[in-house]
GROMACS .gro file of C-alpha atoms in nm:
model
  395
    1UNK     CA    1   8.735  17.597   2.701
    2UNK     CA    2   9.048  17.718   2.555
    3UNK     CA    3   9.057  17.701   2.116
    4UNK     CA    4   9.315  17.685   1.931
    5UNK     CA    5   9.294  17.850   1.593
    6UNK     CA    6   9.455  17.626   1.285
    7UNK     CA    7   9.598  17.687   0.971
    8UNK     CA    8   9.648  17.475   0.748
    9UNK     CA    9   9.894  17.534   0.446
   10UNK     CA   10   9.801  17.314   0.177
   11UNK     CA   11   9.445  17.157   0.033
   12UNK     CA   12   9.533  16.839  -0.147
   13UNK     CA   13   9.460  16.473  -0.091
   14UNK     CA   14   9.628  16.533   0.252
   15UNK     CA   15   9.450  16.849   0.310
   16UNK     CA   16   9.084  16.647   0.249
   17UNK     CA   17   9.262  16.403   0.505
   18UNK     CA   18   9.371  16.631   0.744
   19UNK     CA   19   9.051  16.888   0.761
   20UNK     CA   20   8.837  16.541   0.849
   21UNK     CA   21   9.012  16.512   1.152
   22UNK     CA   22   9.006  16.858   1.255
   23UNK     CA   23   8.619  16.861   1.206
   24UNK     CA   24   8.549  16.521   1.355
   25UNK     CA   25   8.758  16.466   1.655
   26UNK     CA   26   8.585  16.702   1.893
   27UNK     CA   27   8.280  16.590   1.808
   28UNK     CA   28   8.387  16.226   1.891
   29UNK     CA   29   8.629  16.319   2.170
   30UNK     CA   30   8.620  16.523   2.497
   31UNK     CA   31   8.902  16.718   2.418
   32UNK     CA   32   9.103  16.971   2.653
   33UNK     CA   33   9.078  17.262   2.387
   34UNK     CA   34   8.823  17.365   2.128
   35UNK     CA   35   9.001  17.339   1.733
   36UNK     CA   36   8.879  17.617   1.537
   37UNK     CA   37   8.935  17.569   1.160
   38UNK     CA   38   9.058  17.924   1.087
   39UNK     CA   39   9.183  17.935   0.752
   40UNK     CA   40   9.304  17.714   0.503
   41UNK     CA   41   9.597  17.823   0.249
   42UNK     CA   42   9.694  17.759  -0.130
   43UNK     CA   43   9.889  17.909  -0.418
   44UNK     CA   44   9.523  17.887  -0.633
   45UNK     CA   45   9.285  18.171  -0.509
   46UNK     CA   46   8.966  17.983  -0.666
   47UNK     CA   47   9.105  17.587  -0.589
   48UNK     CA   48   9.183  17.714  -0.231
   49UNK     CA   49   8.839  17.897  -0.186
   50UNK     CA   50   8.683  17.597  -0.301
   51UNK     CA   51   8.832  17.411  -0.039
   52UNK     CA   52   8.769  17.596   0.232
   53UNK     CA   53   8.367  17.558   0.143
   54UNK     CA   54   8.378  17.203   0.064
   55UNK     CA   55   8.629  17.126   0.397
   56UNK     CA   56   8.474  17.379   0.638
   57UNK     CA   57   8.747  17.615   0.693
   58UNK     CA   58   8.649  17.978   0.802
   59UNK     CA   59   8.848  18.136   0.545
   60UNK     CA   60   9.101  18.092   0.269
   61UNK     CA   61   9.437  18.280   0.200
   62UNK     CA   62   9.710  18.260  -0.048
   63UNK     CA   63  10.013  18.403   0.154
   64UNK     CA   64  10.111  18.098   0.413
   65UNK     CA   65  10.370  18.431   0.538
   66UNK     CA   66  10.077  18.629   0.600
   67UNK     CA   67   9.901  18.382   0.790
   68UNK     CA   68  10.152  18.268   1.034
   69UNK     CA   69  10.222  18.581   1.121
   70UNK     CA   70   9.890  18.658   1.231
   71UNK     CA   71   9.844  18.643   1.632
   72UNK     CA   72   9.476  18.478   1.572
   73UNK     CA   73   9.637  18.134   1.441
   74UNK     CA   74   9.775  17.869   1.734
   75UNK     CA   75   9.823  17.540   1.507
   76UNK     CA   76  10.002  17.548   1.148
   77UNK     CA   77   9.898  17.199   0.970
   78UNK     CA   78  10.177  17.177   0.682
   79UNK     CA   79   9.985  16.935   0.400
   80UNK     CA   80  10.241  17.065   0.149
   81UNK     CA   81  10.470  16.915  -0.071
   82UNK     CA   82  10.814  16.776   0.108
   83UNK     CA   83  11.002  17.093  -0.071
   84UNK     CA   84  10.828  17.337   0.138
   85UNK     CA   85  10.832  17.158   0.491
   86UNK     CA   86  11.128  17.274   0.669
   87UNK     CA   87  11.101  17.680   0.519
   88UNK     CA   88  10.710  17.664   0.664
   89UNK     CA   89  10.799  17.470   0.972
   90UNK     CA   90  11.089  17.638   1.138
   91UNK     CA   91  10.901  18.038   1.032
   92UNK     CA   92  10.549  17.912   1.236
   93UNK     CA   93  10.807  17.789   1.513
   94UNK     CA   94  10.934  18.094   1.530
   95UNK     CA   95  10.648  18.323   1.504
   96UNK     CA   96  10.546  18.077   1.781
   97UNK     CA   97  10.252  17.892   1.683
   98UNK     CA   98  10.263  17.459   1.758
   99UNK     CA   99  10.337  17.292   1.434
  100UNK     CA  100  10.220  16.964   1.270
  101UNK     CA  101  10.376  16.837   0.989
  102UNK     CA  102  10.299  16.582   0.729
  103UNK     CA  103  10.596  16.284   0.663
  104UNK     CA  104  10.838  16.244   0.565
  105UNK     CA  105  10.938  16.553   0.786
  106UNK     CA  106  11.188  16.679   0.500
  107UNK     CA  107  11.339  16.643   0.174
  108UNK     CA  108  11.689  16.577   0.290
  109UNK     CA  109  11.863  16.488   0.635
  110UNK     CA  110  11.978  16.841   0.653
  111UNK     CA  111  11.628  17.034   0.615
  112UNK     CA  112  11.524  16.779   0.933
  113UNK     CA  113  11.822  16.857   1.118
  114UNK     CA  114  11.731  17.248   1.107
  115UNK     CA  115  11.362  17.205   1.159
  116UNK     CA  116  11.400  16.904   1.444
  117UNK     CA  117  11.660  17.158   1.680
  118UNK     CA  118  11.376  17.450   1.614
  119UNK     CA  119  11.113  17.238   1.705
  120UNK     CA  120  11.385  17.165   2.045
  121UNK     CA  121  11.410  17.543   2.095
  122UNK     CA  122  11.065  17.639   2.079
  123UNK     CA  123  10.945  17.384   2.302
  124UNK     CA  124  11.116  17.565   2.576
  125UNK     CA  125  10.851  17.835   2.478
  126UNK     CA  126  10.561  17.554   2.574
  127UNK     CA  127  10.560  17.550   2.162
  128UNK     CA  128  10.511  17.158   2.036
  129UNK     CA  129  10.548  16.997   1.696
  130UNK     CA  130  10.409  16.655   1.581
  131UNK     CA  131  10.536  16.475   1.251
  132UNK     CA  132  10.212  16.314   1.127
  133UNK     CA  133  10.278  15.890   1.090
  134UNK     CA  134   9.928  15.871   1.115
  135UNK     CA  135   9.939  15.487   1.073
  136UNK     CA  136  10.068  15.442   1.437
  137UNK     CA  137   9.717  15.570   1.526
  138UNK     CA  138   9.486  15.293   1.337
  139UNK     CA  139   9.334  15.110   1.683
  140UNK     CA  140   9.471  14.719   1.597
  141UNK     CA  141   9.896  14.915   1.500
  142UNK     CA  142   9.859  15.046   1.837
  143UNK     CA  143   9.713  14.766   2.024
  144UNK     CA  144  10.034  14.576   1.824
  145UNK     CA  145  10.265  14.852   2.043
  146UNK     CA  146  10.129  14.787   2.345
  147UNK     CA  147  10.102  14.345   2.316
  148UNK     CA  148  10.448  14.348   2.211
  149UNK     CA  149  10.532  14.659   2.496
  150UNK     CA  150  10.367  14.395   2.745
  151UNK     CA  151  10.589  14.054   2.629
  152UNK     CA  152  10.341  13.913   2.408
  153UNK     CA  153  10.566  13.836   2.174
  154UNK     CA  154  10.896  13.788   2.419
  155UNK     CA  155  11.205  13.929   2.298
  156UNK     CA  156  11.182  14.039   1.883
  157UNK     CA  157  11.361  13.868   1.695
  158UNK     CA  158  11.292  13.934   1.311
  159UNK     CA  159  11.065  14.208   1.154
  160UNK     CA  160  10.906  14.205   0.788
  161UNK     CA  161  10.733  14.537   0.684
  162UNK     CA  162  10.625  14.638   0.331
  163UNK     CA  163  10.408  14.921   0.180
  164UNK     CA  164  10.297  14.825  -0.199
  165UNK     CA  165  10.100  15.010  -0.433
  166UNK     CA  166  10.041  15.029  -0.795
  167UNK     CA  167   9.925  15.343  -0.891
  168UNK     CA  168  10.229  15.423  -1.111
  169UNK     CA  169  10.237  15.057  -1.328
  170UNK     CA  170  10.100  15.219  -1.643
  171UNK     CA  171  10.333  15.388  -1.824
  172UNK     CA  172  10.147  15.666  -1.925
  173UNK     CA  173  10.069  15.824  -1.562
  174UNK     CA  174  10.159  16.149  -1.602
  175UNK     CA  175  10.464  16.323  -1.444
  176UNK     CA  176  10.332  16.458  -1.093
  177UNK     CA  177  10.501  16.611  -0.848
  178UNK     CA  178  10.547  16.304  -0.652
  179UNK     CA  179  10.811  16.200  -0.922
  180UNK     CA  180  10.985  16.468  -0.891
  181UNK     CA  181  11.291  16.453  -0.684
  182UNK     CA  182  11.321  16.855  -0.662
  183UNK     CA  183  10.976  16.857  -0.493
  184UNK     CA  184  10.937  16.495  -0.354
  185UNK     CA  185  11.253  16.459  -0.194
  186UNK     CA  186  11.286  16.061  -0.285
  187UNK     CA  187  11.016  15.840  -0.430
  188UNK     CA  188  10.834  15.506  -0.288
  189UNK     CA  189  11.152  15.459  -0.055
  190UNK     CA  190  11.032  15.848   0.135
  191UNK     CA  191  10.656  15.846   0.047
  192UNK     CA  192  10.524  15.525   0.178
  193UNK     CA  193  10.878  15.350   0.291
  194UNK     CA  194  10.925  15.602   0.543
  195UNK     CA  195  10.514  15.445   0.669
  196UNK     CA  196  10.681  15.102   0.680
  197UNK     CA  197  11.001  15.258   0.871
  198UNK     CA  198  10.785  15.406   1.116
  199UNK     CA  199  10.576  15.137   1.251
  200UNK     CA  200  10.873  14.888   1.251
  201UNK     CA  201  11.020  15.138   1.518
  202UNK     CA  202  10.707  15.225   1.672
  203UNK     CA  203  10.551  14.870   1.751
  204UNK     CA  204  10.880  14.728   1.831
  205UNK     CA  205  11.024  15.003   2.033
  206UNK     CA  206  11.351  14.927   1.867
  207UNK     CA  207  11.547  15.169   1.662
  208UNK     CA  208  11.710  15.116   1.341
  209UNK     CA  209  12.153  15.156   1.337
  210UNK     CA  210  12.245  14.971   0.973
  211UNK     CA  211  12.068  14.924   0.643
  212UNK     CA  212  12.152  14.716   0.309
  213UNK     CA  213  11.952  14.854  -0.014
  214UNK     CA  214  11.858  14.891  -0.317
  215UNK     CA  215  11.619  15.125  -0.511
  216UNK     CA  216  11.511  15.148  -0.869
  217UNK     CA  217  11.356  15.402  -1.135
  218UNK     CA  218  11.142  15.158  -1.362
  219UNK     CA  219  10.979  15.391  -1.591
  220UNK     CA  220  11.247  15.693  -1.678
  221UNK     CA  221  11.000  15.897  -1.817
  222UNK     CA  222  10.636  15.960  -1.816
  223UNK     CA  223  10.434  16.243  -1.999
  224UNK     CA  224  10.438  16.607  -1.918
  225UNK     CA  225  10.144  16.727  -1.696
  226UNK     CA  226   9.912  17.030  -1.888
  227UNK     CA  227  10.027  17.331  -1.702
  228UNK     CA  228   9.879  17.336  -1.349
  229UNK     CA  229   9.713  17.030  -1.386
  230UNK     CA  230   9.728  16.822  -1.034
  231UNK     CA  231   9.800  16.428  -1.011
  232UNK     CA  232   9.516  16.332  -1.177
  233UNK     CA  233   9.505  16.610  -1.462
  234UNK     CA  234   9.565  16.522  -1.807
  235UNK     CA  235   9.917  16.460  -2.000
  236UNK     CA  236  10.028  16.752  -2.181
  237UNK     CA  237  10.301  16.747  -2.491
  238UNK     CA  238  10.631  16.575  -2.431
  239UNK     CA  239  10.794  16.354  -2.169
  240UNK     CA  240  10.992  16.438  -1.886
  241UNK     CA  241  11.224  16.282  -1.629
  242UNK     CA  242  11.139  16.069  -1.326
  243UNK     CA  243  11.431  16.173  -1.059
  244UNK     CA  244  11.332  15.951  -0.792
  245UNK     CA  245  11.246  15.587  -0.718
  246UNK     CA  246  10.954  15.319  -0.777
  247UNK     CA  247  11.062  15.043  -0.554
  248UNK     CA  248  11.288  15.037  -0.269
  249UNK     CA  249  11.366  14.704  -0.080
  250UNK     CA  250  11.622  14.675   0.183
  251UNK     CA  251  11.760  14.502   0.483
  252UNK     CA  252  11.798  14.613   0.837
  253UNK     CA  253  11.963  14.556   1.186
  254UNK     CA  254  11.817  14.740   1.532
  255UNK     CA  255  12.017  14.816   1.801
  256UNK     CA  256  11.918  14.472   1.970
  257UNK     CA  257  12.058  14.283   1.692
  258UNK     CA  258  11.705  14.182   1.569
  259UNK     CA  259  11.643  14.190   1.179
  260UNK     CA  260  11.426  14.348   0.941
  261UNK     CA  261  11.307  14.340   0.563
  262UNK     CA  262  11.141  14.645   0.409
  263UNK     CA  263  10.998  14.678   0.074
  264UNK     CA  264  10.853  15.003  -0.068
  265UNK     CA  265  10.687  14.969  -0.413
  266UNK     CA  266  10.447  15.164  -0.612
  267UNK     CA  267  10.464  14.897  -0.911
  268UNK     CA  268  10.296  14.601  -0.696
  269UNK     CA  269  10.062  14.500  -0.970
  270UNK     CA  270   9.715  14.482  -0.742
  271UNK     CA  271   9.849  14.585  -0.425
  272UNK     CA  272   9.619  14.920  -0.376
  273UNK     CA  273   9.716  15.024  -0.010
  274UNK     CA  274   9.901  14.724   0.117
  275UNK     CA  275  10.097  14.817   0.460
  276UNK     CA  276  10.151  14.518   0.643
  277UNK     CA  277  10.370  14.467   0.896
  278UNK     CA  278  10.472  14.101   1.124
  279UNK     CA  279  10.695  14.072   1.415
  280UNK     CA  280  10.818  13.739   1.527
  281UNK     CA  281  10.934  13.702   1.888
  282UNK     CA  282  11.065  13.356   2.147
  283UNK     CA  283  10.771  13.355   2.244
  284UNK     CA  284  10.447  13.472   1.963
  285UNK     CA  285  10.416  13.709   1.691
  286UNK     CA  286  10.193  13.976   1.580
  287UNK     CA  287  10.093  14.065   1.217
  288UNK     CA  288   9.893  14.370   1.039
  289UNK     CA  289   9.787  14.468   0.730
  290UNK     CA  290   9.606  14.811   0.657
  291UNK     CA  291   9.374  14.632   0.386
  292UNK     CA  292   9.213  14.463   0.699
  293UNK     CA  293   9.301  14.779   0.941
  294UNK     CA  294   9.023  14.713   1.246
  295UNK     CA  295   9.187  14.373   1.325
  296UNK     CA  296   9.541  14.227   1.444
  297UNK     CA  297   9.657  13.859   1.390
  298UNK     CA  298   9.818  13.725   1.716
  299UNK     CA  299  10.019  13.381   1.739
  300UNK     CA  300  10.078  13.280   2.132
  301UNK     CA  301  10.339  13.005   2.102
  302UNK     CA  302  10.363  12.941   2.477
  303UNK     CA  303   9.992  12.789   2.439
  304UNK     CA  304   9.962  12.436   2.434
  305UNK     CA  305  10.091  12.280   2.102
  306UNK     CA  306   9.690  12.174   2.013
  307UNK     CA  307   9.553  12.529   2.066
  308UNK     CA  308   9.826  12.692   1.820
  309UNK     CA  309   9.836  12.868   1.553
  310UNK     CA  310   9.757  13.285   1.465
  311UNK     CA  311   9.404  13.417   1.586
  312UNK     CA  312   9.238  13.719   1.469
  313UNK     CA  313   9.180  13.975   1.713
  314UNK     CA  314   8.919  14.243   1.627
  315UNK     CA  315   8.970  14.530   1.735
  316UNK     CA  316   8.674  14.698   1.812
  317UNK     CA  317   8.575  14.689   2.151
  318UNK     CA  318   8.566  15.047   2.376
  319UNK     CA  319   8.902  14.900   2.563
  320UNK     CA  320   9.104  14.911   2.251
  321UNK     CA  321   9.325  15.245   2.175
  322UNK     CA  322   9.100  15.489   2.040
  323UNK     CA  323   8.779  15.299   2.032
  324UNK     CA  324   8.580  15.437   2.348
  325UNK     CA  325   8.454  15.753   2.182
  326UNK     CA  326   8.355  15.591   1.863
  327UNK     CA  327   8.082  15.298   1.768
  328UNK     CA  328   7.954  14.990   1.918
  329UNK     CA  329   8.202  14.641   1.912
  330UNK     CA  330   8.179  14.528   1.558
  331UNK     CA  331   8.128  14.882   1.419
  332UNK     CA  332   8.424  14.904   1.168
  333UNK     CA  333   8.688  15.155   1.156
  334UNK     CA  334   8.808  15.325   0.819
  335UNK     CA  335   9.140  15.505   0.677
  336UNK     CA  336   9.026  15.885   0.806
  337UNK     CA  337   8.963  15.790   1.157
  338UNK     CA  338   9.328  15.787   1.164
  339UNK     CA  339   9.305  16.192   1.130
  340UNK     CA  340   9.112  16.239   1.422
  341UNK     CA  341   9.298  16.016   1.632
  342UNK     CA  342   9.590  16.256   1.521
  343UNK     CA  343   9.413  16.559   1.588
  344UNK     CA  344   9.315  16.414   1.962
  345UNK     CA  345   9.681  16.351   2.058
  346UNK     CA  346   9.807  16.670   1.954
  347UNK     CA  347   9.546  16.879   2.151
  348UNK     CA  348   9.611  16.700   2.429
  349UNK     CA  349   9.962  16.752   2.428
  350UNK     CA  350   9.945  17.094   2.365
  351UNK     CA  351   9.690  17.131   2.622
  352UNK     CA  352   9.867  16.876   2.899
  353UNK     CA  353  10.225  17.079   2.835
  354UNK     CA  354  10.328  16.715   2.693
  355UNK     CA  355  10.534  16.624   2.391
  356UNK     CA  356  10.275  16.456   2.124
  357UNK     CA  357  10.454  16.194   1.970
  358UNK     CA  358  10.559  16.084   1.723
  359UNK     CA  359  10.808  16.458   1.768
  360UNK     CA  360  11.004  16.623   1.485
  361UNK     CA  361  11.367  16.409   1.609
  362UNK     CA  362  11.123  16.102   1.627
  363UNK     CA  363  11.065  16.225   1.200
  364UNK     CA  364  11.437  16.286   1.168
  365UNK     CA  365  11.572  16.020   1.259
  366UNK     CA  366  11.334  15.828   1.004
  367UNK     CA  367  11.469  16.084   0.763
  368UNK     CA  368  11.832  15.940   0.858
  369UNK     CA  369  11.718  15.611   0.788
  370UNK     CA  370  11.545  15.671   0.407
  371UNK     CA  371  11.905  15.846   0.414
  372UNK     CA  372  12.107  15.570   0.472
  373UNK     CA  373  11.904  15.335   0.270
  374UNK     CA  374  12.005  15.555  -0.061
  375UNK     CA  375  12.382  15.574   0.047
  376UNK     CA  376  12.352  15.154   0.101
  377UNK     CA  377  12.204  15.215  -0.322
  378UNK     CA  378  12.469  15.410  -0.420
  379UNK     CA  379  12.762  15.179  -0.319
  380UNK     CA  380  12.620  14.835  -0.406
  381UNK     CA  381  12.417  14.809  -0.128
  382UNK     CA  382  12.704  14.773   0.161
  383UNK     CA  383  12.607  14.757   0.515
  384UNK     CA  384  12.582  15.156   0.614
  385UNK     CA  385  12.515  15.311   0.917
  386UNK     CA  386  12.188  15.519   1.005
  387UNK     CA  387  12.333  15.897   1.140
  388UNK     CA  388  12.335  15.953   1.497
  389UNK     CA  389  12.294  16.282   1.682
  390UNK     CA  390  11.859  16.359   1.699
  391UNK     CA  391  11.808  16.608   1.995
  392UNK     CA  392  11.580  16.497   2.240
  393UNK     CA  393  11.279  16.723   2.317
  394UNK     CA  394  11.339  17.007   2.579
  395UNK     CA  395  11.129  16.906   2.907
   0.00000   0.00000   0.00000
């Protein structure tokens, strides 16, 4: 069997994420190609050795140059902060090694631009590169693709999606990188609004062409991190600046006409992890929410008018997307599954000479969207129109 040696730049929250799938899917899957955790990579020589033991990677580094460059490494996971993506991403290209990236692909429309056309050049070197929306991969969001794919819900008429957390309601959260526009690119609107964006588009097949906005900075300041201190380390002395947002809700039109509503908030008093998304269609709807992520509502309005109403399908059975190589009906799913489900897809396309999806134009032109919605901010939240132009993949 063929193995493909991974790197993976970064070793935060997302790193802890990302190495579960790496180690779990081929031992759950029958994959094409054997992933071999090489080496794992980080500024901090003791944090990143650490990780390595903890995660089971072969080896840590502290040079991501060094490490793409080496001829032993295939994959380059990028778990790094949005400030980093498009430099990492487009060298690996280059140095030819498959890339998968962590959303939102970039900072700004321009960084996703230049790393979407050298993802389009390299794969005419057999090179792929996969943005990672891991939500489209939880079982019941992609049994939601496929019903609505089929005409379960007829023709889609109105969309609501909304991501809400709350981790940032207390004042006194220190200043992280995450609220940091310099590092962060944007705030709730990129972090978890470009989630909601995502599966709007990817259940729906439709894509987004005008948005109406607004987004907000609640608390202006927050306490200065002790120096190296990560999201959870301790305030320091002084405050500093929030540069990005805490809430983001806005308006949208596909290309069909159909409607949307998006809200992006990390101030939802209570909400931990709340993604939810509900289509409505002629003819049924369909409705998830990631605090209940192994099951799918379903409303079937052609039934007969005593039989109606919405019905919760679990989705657990070996049929369902995903499911075969895992437990027995009724065995329950959780967030990291997700991970491996990404890490399955992205073999198999490099393996299969296939495009994994979701690609790095699918993560532009989400990055033209979060875009648009902060032009729609800055002029009173007109109408504006997403960008055009995303190359398609080479074949």
């Amino acid at each position: 069997m063929t193995t493909l040696r991974v790197a993976m730049i970064g070793y935060g929250f997302m790193g802890a994420a990302h190495s579960q799938g790496w180690r779990t899917a081929p031992r759950v899957f029958d994959l094409p190609a054997e992933p071999d955790m090489a080496v794992i990579v980080g500024r901090n020589a003791q944090a990143v050795n650490e990780a390595a033991r903890k995660w089971g990677w072969a080896e840590a580094a502290t040079d991501w140059r060094d490490v793409i460059a080496r001829e032993d490494i295939d994959v380059v996971d990028i778990v790094t902060p949005g400030d980093s993506h498009a430099e990492i991403a487009i060298a690996a290209l280059e140095t030819g090694k498959h890339v998968l990236c962590e959303k939102p692909l970039a900072n700004t429309v321009a960084e996703a631009e230049a790393m979407a056309e050298a993802a389009e050049r390299a794969a005419a070197r057999g090179l792929r590169a996969m943005v990672g929306f891991t939500y489209r991969r939880v079982p019941a969001v992609t049994l939601m693709r496929n019903l609505i794919a089929e005409g379960a819900v007829g023709t889609v008429r109105q969309v609501r999606a909304s991501y809400r957390q709350d981790w940032l309601v207390d004042p006194d959260m220190p200043l992280a990188w995450r609220l940091q526009k310099e590092h962060a690119g944007s705030g709730a609107l990129g972090d978890i609004g470009a989630h909601a964006i995502d599966l709007a588009q990817f259940v729906t097949g439709l894509t987004l062409r005008t948005v109406s906005g607004v987004i907000e900075t609640i608390v202006k300041e927050r306490p200065l991190l002790e120096s190296g201190a990560g999201l959870s380390g301790t305030a320091g002395a002084g405050f500093g600046k929030v540069t990005v947002d805490d809430i983001a809700i806005f308006t949208g039109r596909f290309e069909s006409g159909a409607l949307a509503s998006f809200e992006a908030s990390r101030f939802a008093t209570g909400r931990k992890n709340a993604l939810q998304i509900e289509v409505s269609g002629d003819k049924g709807a369909l409705a998830f929410d990631l605090e209940d992520l192994n099951s799918v509502q379903f409303y079937d309005r052609t039934a007969s008018p005593d039989r109606q109403g919405f019905r919760k399908i679990l989705v657990t059975e070996p049929e369902h997307p995903y499911l075969s190589g895992w437990w027995p009906a009724g065995h329950m799913l959780g967030y990291e599954h997700g991970f491996s489900h990404q890490v399955k897809d992205l073999v198999e396309g490099i393996a299969n000479g296939a495009h994994p999806q979701p690609t790095f134009a699918d993560g532009l032109q989400v990055q033209q969207v979060l875009e648009a919605v902060e032009r729609s901010s800055d002029n009173d939240s007109a109408w504006t129109r997403v960008a055009a132009g995303v190359p398609a993949p080479a074949v």
